[in-house]
Short mmCIF file of C-alpha atoms in Angstrom, two decimals:
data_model
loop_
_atom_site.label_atom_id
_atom_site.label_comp_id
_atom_site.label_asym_id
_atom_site.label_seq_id
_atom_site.Cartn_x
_atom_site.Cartn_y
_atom_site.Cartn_z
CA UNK A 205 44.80 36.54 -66.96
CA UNK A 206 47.91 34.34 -66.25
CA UNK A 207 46.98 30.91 -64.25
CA UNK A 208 46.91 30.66 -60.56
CA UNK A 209 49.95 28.94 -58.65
CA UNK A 210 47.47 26.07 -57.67
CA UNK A 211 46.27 25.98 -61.15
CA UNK A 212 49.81 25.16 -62.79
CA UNK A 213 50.52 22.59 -59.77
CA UNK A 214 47.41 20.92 -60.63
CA UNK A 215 48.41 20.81 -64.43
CA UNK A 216 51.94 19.45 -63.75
CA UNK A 217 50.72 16.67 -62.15
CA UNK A 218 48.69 16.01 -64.87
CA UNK A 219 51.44 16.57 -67.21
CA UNK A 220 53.46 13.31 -65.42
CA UNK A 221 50.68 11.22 -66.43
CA UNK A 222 49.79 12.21 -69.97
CA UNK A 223 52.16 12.88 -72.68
CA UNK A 224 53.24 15.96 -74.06
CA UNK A 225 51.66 16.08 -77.89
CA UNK A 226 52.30 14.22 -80.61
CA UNK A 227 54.52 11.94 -78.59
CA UNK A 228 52.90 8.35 -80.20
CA UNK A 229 54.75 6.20 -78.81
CA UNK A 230 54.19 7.11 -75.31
CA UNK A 231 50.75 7.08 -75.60
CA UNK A 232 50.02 3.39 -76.48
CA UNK A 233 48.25 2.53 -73.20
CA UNK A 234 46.21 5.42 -72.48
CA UNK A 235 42.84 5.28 -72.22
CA UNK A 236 40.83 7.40 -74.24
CA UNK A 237 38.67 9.03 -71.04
CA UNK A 238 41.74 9.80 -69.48
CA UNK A 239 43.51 12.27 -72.39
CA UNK A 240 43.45 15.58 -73.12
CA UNK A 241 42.73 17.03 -76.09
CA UNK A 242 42.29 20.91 -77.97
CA UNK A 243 39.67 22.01 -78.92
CA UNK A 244 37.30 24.74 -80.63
CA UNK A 245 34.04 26.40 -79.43
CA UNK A 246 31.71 27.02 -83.11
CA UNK A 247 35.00 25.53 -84.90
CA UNK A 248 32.77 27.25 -88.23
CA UNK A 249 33.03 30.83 -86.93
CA UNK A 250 36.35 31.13 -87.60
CA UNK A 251 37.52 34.43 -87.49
CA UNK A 252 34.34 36.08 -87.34
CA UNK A 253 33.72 34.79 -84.00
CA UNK A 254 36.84 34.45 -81.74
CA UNK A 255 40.66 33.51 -83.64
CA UNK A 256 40.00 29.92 -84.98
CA UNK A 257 40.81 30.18 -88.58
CA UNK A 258 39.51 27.67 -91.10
CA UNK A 259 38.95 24.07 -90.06
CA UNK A 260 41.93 22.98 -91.94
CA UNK A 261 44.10 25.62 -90.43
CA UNK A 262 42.83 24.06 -86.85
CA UNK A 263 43.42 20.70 -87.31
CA UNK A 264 46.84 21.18 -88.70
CA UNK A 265 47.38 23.37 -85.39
CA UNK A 266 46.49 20.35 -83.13
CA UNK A 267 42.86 20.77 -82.46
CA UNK A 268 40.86 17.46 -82.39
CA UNK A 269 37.63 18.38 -81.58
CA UNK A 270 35.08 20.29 -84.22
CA UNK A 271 31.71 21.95 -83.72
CA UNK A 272 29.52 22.35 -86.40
CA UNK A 273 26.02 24.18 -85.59
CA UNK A 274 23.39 22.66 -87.92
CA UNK A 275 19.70 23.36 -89.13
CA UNK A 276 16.99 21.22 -91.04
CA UNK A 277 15.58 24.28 -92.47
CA UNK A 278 15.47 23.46 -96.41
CA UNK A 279 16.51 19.65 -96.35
CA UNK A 280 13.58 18.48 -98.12
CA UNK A 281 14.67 20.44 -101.21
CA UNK A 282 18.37 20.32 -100.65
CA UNK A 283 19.15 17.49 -99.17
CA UNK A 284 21.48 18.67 -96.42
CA UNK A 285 22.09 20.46 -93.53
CA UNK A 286 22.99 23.81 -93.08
CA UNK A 287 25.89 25.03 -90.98
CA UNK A 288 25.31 28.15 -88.99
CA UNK A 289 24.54 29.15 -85.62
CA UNK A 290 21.71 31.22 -84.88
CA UNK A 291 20.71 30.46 -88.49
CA UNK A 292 21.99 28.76 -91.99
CA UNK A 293 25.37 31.00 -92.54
CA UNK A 294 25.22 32.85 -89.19
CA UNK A 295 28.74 33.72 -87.86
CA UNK A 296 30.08 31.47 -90.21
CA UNK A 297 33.69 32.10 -91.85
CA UNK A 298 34.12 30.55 -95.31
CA UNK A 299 37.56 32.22 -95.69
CA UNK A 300 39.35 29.11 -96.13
CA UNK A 301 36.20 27.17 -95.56
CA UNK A 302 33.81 25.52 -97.51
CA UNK A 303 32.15 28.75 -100.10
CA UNK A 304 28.47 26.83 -99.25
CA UNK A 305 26.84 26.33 -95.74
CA UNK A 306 26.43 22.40 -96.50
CA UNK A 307 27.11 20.39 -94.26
CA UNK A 308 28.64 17.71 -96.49
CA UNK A 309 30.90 20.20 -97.96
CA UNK A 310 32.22 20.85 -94.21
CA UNK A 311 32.40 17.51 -93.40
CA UNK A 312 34.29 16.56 -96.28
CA UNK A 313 37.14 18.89 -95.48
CA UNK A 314 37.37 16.94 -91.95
CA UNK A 315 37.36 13.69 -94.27
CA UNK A 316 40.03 15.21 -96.27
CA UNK A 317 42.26 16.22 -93.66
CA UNK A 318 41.39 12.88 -91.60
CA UNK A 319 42.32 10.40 -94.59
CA UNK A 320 45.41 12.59 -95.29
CA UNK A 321 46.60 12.36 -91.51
CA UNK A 322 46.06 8.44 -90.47
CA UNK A 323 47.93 8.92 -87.40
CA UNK A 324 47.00 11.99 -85.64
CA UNK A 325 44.55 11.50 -83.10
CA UNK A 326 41.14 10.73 -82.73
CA UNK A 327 38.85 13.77 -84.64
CA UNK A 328 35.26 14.63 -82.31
CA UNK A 329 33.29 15.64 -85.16
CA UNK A 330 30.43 17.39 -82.75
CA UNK A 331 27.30 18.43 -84.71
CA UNK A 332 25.01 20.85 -82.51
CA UNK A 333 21.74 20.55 -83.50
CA UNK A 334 19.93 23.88 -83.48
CA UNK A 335 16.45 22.47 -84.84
CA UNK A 336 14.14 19.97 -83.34
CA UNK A 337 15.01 17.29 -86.04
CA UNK A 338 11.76 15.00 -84.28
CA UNK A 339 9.48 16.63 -86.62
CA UNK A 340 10.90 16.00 -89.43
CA UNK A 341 8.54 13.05 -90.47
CA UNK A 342 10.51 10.89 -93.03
CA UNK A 343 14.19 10.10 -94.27
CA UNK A 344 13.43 12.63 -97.07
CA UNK A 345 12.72 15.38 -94.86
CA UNK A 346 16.01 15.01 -92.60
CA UNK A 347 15.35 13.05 -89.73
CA UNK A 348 18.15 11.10 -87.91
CA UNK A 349 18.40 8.32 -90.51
CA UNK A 350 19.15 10.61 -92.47
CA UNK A 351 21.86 12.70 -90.64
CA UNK A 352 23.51 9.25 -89.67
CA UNK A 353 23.98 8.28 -93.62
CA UNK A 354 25.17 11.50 -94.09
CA UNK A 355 28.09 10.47 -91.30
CA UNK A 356 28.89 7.09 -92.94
CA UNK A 357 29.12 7.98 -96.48
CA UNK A 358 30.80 10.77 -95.96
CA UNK A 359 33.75 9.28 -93.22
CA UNK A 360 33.37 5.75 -94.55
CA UNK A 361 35.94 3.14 -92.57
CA UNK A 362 37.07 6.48 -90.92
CA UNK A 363 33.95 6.66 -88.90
CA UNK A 364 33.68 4.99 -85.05
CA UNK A 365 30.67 4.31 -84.47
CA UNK A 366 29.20 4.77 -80.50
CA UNK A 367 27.60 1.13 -80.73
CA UNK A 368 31.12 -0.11 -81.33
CA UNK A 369 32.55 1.62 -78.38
CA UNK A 370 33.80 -1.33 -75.73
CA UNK A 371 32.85 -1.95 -71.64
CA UNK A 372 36.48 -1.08 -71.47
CA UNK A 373 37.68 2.13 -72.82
CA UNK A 374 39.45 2.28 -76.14
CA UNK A 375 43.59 3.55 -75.99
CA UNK A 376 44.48 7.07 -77.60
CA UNK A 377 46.63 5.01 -80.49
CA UNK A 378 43.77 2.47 -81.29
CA UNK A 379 41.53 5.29 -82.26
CA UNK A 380 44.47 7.00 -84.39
CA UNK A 381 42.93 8.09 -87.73
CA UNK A 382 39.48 7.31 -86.95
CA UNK A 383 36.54 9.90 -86.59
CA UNK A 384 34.00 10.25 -83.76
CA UNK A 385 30.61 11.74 -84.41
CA UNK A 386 28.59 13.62 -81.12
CA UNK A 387 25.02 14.51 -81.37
CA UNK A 388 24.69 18.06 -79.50
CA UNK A 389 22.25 20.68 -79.09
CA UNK A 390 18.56 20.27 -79.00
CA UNK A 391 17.26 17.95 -76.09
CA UNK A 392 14.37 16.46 -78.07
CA UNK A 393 16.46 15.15 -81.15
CA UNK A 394 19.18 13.78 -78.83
CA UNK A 395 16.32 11.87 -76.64
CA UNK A 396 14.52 10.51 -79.85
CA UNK A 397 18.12 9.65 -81.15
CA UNK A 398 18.02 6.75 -78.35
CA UNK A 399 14.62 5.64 -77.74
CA UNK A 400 11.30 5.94 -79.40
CA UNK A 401 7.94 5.70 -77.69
CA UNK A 402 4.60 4.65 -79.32
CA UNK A 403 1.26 2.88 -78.49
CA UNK A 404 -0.46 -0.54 -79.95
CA UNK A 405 2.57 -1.50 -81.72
CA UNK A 406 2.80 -4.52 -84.37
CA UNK A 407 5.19 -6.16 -86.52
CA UNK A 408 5.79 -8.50 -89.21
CA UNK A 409 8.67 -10.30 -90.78
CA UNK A 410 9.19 -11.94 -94.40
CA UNK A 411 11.68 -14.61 -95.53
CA UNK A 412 14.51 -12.27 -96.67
CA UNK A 413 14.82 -10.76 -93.10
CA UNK A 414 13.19 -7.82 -93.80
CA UNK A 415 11.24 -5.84 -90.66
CA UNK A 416 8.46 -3.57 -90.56
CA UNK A 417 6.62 -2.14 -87.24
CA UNK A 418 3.67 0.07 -86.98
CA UNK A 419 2.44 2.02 -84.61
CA UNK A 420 0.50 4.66 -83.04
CA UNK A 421 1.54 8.40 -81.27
CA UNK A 422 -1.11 8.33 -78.90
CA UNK A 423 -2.26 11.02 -80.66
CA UNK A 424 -3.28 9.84 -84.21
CA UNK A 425 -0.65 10.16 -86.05
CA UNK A 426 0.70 6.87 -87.50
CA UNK A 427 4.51 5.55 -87.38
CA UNK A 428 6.73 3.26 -88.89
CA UNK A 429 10.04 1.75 -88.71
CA UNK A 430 11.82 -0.64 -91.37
CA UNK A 431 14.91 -2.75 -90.53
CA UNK A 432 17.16 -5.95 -91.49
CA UNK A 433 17.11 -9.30 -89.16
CA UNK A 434 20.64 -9.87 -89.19
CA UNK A 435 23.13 -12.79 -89.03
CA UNK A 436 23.11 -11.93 -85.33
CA UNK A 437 19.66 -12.66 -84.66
CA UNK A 438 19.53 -8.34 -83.67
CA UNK A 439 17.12 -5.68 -85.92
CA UNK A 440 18.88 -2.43 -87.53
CA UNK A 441 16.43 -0.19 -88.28
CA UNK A 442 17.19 1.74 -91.49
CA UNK A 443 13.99 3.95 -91.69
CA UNK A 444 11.68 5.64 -89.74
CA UNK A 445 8.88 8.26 -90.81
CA UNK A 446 4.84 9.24 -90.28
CA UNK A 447 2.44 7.45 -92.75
CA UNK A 448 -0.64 8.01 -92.06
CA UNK A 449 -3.07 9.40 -89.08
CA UNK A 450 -5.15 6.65 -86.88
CA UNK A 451 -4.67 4.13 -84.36
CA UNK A 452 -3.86 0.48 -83.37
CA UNK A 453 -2.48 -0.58 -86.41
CA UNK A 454 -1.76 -3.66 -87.77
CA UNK A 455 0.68 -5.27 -90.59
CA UNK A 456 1.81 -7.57 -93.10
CA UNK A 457 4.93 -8.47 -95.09
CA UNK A 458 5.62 -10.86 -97.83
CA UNK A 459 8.51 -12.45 -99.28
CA UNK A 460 8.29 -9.69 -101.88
CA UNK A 461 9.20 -6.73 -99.91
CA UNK A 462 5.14 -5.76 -100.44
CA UNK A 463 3.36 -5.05 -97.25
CA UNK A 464 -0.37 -4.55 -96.44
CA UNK A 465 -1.15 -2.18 -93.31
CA UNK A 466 -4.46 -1.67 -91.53
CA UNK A 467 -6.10 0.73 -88.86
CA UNK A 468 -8.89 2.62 -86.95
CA UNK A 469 -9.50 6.04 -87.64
CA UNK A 470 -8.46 8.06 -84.39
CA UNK A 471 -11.58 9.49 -83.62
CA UNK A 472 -14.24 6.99 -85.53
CA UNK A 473 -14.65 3.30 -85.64
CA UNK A 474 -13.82 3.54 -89.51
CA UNK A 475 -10.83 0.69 -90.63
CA UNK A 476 -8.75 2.01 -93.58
CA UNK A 477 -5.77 -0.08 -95.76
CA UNK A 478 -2.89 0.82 -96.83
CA UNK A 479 -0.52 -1.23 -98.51
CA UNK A 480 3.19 -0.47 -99.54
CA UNK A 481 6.68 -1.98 -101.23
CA UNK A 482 9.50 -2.24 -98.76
CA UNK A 483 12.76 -1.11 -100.50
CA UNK A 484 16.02 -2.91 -99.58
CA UNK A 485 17.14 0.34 -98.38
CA UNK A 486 14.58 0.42 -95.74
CA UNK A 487 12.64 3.22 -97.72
CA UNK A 488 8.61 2.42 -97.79
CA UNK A 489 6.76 3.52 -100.89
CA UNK A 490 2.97 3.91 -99.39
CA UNK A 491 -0.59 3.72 -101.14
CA UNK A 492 -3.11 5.98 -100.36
CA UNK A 493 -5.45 5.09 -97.37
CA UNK A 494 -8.67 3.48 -98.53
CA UNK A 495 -11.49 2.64 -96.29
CA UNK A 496 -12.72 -0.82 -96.42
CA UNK A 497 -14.98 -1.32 -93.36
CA UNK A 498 -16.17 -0.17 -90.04
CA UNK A 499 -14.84 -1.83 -86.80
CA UNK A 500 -12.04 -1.56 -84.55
CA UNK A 501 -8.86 -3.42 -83.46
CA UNK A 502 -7.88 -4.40 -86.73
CA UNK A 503 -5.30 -7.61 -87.35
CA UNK A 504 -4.27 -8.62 -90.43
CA UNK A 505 -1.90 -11.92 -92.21
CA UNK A 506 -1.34 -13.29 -95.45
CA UNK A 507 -2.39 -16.50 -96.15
CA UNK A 508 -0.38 -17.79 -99.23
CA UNK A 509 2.80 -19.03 -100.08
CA UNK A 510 2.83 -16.19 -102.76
CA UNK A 511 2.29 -13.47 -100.64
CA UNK A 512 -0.93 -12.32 -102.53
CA UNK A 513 -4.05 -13.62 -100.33
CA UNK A 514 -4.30 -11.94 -97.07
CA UNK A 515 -6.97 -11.94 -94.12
CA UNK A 516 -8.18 -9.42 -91.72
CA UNK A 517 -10.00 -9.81 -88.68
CA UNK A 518 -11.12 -7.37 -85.95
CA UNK A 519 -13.73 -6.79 -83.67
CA UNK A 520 -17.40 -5.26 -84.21
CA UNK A 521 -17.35 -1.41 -82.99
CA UNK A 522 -20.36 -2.09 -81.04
CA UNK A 523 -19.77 -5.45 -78.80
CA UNK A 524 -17.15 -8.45 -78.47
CA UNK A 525 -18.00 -10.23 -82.01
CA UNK A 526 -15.09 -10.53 -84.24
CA UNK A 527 -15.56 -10.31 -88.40
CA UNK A 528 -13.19 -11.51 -91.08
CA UNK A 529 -12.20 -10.23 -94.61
CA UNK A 530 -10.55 -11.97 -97.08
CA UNK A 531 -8.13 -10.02 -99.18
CA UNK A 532 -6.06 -9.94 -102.67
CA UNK A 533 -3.33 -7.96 -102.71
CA UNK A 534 -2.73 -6.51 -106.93
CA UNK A 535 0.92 -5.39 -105.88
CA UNK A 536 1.03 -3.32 -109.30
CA UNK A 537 -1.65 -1.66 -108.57
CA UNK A 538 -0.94 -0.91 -104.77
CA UNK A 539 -4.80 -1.96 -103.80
CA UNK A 540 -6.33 -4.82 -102.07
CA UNK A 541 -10.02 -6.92 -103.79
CA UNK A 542 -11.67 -7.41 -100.75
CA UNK A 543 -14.73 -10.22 -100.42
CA UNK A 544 -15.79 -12.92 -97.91
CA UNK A 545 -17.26 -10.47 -95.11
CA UNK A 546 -18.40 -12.67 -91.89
CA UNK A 547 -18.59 -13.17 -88.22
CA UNK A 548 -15.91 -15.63 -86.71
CA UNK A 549 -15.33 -17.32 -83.86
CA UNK A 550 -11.40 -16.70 -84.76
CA UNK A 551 -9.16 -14.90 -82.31
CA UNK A 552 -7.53 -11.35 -84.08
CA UNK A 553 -4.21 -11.99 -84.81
CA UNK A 554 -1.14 -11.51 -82.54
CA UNK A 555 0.23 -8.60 -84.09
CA UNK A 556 3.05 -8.03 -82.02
CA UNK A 557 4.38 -11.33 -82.57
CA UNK A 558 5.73 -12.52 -86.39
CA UNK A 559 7.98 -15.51 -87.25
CA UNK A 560 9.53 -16.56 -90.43
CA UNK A 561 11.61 -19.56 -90.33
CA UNK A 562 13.52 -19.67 -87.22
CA UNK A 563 13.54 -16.16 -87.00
CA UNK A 564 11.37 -15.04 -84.51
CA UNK A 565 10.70 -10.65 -83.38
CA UNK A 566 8.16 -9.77 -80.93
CA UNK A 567 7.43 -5.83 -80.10
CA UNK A 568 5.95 -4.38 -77.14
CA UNK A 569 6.23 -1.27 -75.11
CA UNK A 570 8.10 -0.56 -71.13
CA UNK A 571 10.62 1.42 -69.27
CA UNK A 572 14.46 1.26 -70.20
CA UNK A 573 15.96 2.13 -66.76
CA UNK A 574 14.74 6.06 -66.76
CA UNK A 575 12.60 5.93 -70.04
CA UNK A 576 9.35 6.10 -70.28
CA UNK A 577 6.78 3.26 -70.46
CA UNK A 578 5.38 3.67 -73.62
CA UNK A 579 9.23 3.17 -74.90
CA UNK A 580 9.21 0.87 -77.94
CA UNK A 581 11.24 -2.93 -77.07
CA UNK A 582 11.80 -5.75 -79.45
CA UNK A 583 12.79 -9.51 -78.37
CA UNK A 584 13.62 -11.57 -81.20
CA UNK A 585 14.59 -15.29 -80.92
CA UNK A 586 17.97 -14.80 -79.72
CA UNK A 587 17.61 -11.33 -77.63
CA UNK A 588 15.34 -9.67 -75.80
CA UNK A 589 14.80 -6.09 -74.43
CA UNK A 590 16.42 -3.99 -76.82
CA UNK A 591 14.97 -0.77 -78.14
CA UNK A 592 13.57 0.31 -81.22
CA UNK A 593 15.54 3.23 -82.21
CA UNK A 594 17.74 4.41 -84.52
CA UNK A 595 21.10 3.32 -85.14
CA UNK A 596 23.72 4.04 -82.86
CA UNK A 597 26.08 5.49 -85.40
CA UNK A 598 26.88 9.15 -83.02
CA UNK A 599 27.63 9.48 -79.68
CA UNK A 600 24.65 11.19 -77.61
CA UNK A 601 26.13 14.19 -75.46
CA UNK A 602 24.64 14.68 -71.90
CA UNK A 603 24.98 18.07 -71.00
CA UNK A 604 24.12 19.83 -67.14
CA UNK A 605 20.32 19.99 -66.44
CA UNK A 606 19.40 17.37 -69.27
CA UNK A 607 17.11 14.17 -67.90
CA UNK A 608 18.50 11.29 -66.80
CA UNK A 609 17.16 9.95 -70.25
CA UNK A 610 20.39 11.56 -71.94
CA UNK A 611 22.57 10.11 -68.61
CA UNK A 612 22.15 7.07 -69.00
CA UNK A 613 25.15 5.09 -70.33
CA UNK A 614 26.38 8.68 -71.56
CA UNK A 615 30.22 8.73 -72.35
CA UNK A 616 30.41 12.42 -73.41
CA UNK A 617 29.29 15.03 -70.54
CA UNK A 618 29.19 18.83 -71.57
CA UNK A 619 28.96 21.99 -69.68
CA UNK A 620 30.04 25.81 -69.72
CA UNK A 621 33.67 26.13 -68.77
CA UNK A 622 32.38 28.25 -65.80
CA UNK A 623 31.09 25.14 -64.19
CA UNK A 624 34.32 23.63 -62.56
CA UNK A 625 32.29 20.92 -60.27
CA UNK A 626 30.31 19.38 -63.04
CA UNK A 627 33.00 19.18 -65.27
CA UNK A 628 35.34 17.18 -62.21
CA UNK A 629 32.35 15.33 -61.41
CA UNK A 630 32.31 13.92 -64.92
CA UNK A 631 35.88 13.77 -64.93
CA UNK A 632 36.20 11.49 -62.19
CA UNK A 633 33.46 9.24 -62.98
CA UNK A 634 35.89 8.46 -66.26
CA UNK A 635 33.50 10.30 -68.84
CA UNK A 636 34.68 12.58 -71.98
CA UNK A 637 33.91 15.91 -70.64
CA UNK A 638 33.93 19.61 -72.71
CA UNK A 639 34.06 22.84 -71.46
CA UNK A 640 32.64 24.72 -74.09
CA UNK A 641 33.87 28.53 -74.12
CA UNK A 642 37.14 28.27 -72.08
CA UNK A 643 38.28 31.62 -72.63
CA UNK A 644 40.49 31.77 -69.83
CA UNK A 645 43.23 30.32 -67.76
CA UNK A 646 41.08 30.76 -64.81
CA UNK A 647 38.59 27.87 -66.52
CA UNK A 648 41.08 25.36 -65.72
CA UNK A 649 39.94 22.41 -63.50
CA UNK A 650 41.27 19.25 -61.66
CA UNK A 651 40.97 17.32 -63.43
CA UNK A 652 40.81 18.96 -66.53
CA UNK A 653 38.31 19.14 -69.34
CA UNK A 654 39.24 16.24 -71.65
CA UNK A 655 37.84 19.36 -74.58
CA UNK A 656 38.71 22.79 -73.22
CA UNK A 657 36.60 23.98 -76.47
CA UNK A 658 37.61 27.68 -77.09
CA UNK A 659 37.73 30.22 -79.71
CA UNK A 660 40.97 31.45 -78.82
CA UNK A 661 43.38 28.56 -79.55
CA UNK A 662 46.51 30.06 -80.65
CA UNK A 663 46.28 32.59 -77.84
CA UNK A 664 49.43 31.56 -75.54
CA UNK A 665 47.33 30.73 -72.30
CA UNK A 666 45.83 28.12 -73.72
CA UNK A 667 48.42 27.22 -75.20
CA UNK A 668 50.93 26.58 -72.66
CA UNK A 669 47.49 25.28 -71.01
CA UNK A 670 47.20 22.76 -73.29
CA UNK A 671 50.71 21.83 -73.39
CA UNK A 672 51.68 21.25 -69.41
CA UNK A 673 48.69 19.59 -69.45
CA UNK A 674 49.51 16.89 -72.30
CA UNK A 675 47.17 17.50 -74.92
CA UNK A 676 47.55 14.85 -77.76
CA UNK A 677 47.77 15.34 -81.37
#
């Protein structure tokens, strides 16, 4: 179906503004919300679904925007995701593509074509996410630390990451080369992917900057996440995964990386230990859980300048007395030689509050603007407020009908094609908006999708589409 009168008058007006593609030099000073770009719908399906071709084939034919459908379903024995859509290797084309259904494999043919192509314009790397990566309870089993060092060892300098992205929008040219990641797909992992929520959280910081929180689900299972202090006085967090079951936990970090935990069985007044070695990847190496006491609201500190002695105090299970252990921690061994059992008059610890030096992080729980209450915060000495959460290495897509959760400082906005309003809403507020299956001329809005993502690229609708319109390359 051949585009309406008002439909080409709209796209010539655009076509004033923008720049026909390829044209560099003319598109120094545009802003990045305000171009155009092609792109694919399942950019993996190929041939098998729609007329794509190969990825290769598609970027050499001006499309700048990818969609790769992932699952999590064998990660913990192969270490990577599988493309596919309604599973691993559903509707996916390997002619020309990638002979596996790794991930890495198709992401390194984007690298590839990326490092080969320094000038062409900015690649969307868009990564649908067909499972609910939130259960996936460690680095080892896939979760989101994991996906995101997939992204940066695979596009290296190449990558631009969504916490670099400025208050004022990036030009076409000053992205040239450079490769931006989008977390689609399932509502759960994109929520978790910027916030985290938790109960009776605690904290604890050595001399080497390293981080360590603890908390509870509100529903017995246990959490942690591991980060760096940095020169900034800020926390990355590197790793995040389930430990243990129980509630209000407590920890401790020495100088060593070596780290004693403690905590209330959910449903008992039971206290358990753990103790672990911190990795300078972030990666926790955990004991097994040993009882050592009954009681509840455990707190817990080490005492020494070596990092060995350690004391725990909590309260009785049955009134408002407080007890105290006294601990040595046999790091070899991964145990702790308890002794000294006895009422104090000591206050618990404050185990949302840990200092080392100057350096100073204090964790507690509130609302975000639409998040919930129970949504993990951190203040350190120099900042205050910000969330515990993984890093932002991807840019979090909001799509129609998600919460205002996913809204909320959102620069990429998705929709059908079909749903002209939402997609000029977005438009006009100056977000990155794609129209995902824009199979027709008839999809074409005012202003347009900034990704017209369909599977019929080389058909010459959209191409002449694409073209009056000033799609970049």
């Amino acid at each position: 179906m051949p585009p309406s009168r008002a439909a080409l008058s709209v796209l010539a007006v655009a076509a004033s503004t923008l720049l026909i593609s390829g044209n560099a030099e003319a598109t120094a000073d545009l802003p990045l919300p305000s171009a155009i770009f092609r792109a694919t719908h399942n950019s993996y399906s190929g041939n098998v679904d729609g007329a794509k071709n190969s990825i290769a084939y598609q970027l050499d034919h001006g499309i700048r925007f990818i969609e790769l459908d992932i699952h999590d379903n064998d990660y913990a024995t192969s270490h990577d995701y599988s493309v596919g859509h309604d599973s691993p290797g559903n509707q996916v084309d390997h002619t020309g593509n990638p002979a596996s259904n790794r991930l890495r494999d198709w992401l390194n043919v984007i690298n590839t074509w990326s490092a080969q192509h320094p000038t062409a314009a900015p690649i969307v790397v868009a990564l649908d996410v067909k499972d609910d990566l939130t259960d996936n309870a460690s680095y080892a089993a896939g979760n989101l630390a994991a996906l995101n060092q997939e992204l940066t060892s695979v596009f290296g300098s190449r990558l631009y990451w969504a916490k670099d992205y400025p208050a004022s929008p990036p030009t076409v040219d000053a992205l040239r080369g450079r490769v931006l990641p989008l977390l689609s797909g399932d509502g759960q992992t994109r929520t978790l992917y910027k916030r985290d929520i938790g109960y009776h959280p605690a904290v604890a910081i050595n001399g080497r900057g390293q981080v360590v929180e603890v908390h509870d689900s509100g529903s017995g299972a246990l959490w942690y996440w591991s980060g760096t202090y940095g020169p900034d006085g800020r926390v990355t967090w590197l790793r995040h995964g389930r430990y243990d079951t129980g509630v209000t936990p407590a920890v401790a970090l020495n100088d060593n990386g070596d780290l004693v935990e403690v905590h209330q069985s959910e449903n008992a007044t039971t206290l358990w230990y753990r103790t672990g070695r911190l990795g300078a990847d972030g990666e926790i190496t955990w004991s097994s859980s040993h009882r050592y006491d009954d009681g509840v609201l455990p707190t817990v500190r080490f005492t020494d300048a070596t990092g060995t002695r350690i004391r725990e105090i909590h309260r009785s299970q049955s009134n408002s007395q407080n007890w105290t252990w006294d601990g040595v921690l046999d790091a070899g061994a991964m145990t702790v030689s308890w002794s000294g059992n006895a009422k104090t008059s000591d206050a618990r610890y404050d185990k949302t509050t840990s200092a080392s030096g100057t350096s100073r992080v204090h964790v507690w729980t509130g609302a975000d603007g639409p998040t919930p209450s129970q949504t993990l915060r951190l203040d350190t000495d120099r900042y205050t407020g910000d969330r515990i959460r993984y890093q932002q290495t991807a840019f979090d897509e909001f799509q129609q009908g998600d919460s205002a959760e996913l809204q909320q400082g959102a620069l990429f906005y998705a929709a059908p094609a079909t749903q002209s309003s939402f997609i000029t809403a977005a438009r006009q507020a100056g977000r990155l908006v794609r129209g995902w299956d824009f199979d027709s001329a008839g999809n074409a809005t005012d202003p347009p999708a900034n990704y017209p993502a369909t599977n019929y690229p080389y058909r010459s609708w959209y191409q002449d589409l694409l073209a009056q319109s000033g799609a970049v390359e």
